Short mmCIF file of C-alpha atoms in Angstrom, two decimals:
data_model
loop_
_atom_site.label_atom_id
_atom_site.label_comp_id
_atom_site.label_asym_id
_atom_site.label_seq_id
_atom_site.Cartn_x
_atom_site.Cartn_y
_atom_site.Cartn_z
CA MET A 1 154.87 120.48 92.18
CA GLN A 2 152.58 117.93 90.66
CA ALA A 3 148.77 118.02 90.84
CA ALA A 4 146.96 115.20 92.59
CA PRO A 5 145.77 112.46 90.23
CA VAL A 6 142.11 112.57 89.23
CA ARG A 7 140.08 109.43 89.83
CA ALA A 8 138.43 108.02 86.71
CA THR A 9 135.56 106.59 88.79
CA PRO A 10 133.93 108.33 91.73
CA ILE A 11 134.14 106.82 95.19
CA PRO A 12 130.83 105.00 95.86
CA SER A 13 128.57 106.47 98.49
CA PHE A 14 127.66 104.65 101.68
CA THR A 15 124.21 103.96 100.22
CA ASP A 16 125.77 102.44 97.11
CA ALA A 17 127.94 100.22 99.27
CA LEU A 18 124.94 99.06 101.31
CA ARG A 19 122.99 98.27 98.15
CA ALA A 20 125.91 96.24 96.84
CA VAL A 21 126.05 94.20 100.05
CA GLU A 22 122.27 93.84 99.98
CA SER A 23 122.39 92.51 96.43
CA LEU A 24 124.94 89.89 97.48
CA LEU A 25 122.92 88.76 100.51
CA MET A 26 119.37 88.89 99.21
CA SER A 27 117.67 87.51 96.17
CA GLY A 28 116.01 89.93 93.77
CA GLY A 29 112.53 89.26 95.13
CA GLN A 30 113.56 90.04 98.69
CA ARG A 31 115.20 93.28 97.59
CA THR A 32 112.07 94.30 95.73
CA ALA A 33 109.86 93.44 98.71
CA ARG A 34 112.09 95.41 101.06
CA ARG A 35 112.16 98.42 98.75
CA ASN A 36 108.37 98.28 98.34
CA ALA A 37 107.92 98.09 102.11
CA TRP A 38 110.15 101.13 102.63
CA ASN A 39 108.28 103.06 99.93
CA SER A 40 105.04 102.20 101.75
CA VAL A 41 106.47 103.57 104.99
CA LEU A 42 107.44 106.81 103.26
CA GLU A 43 103.98 107.09 101.67
CA ASP A 44 102.28 106.50 105.05
CA ARG A 45 104.41 109.26 106.58
CA ARG A 46 103.44 111.61 103.76
CA ARG A 47 99.75 110.84 104.25
CA ALA A 48 100.02 111.39 108.00
CA LYS A 49 101.69 114.76 107.43
CA ASP A 50 98.94 115.72 104.96
CA ARG A 51 96.27 114.66 107.47
CA VAL A 52 97.79 116.82 110.20
CA GLU A 53 97.98 119.79 107.83
CA ALA A 54 94.36 119.31 106.71
CA GLN A 55 93.21 119.13 110.34
CA ARG A 56 95.07 122.35 111.13
CA VAL A 57 93.47 124.15 108.18
CA LEU A 58 89.99 122.92 109.17
CA GLU A 59 90.48 124.06 112.76
CA GLN A 60 91.63 127.50 111.61
CA ALA A 61 88.63 127.78 109.26
CA ALA A 62 86.32 126.87 112.15
CA GLY A 63 87.82 129.68 114.20
CA ARG A 64 89.59 127.53 116.77
CA PRO A 65 93.14 128.47 117.82
#
């Protein structure tokens, strides 16, 4: 019985495939703008989470349930 052949290159992930299609369809500047916009969304979400946590801590310190 023979072992299955080992691939020399890994199968690209779905994300890698999407980025490849994106690079074909968009110019470099558009890709950069889109990536920057997404990073801004992630940063806004992080700030909102931090704000909620800070509010919770302040309310507990003030003795409110």
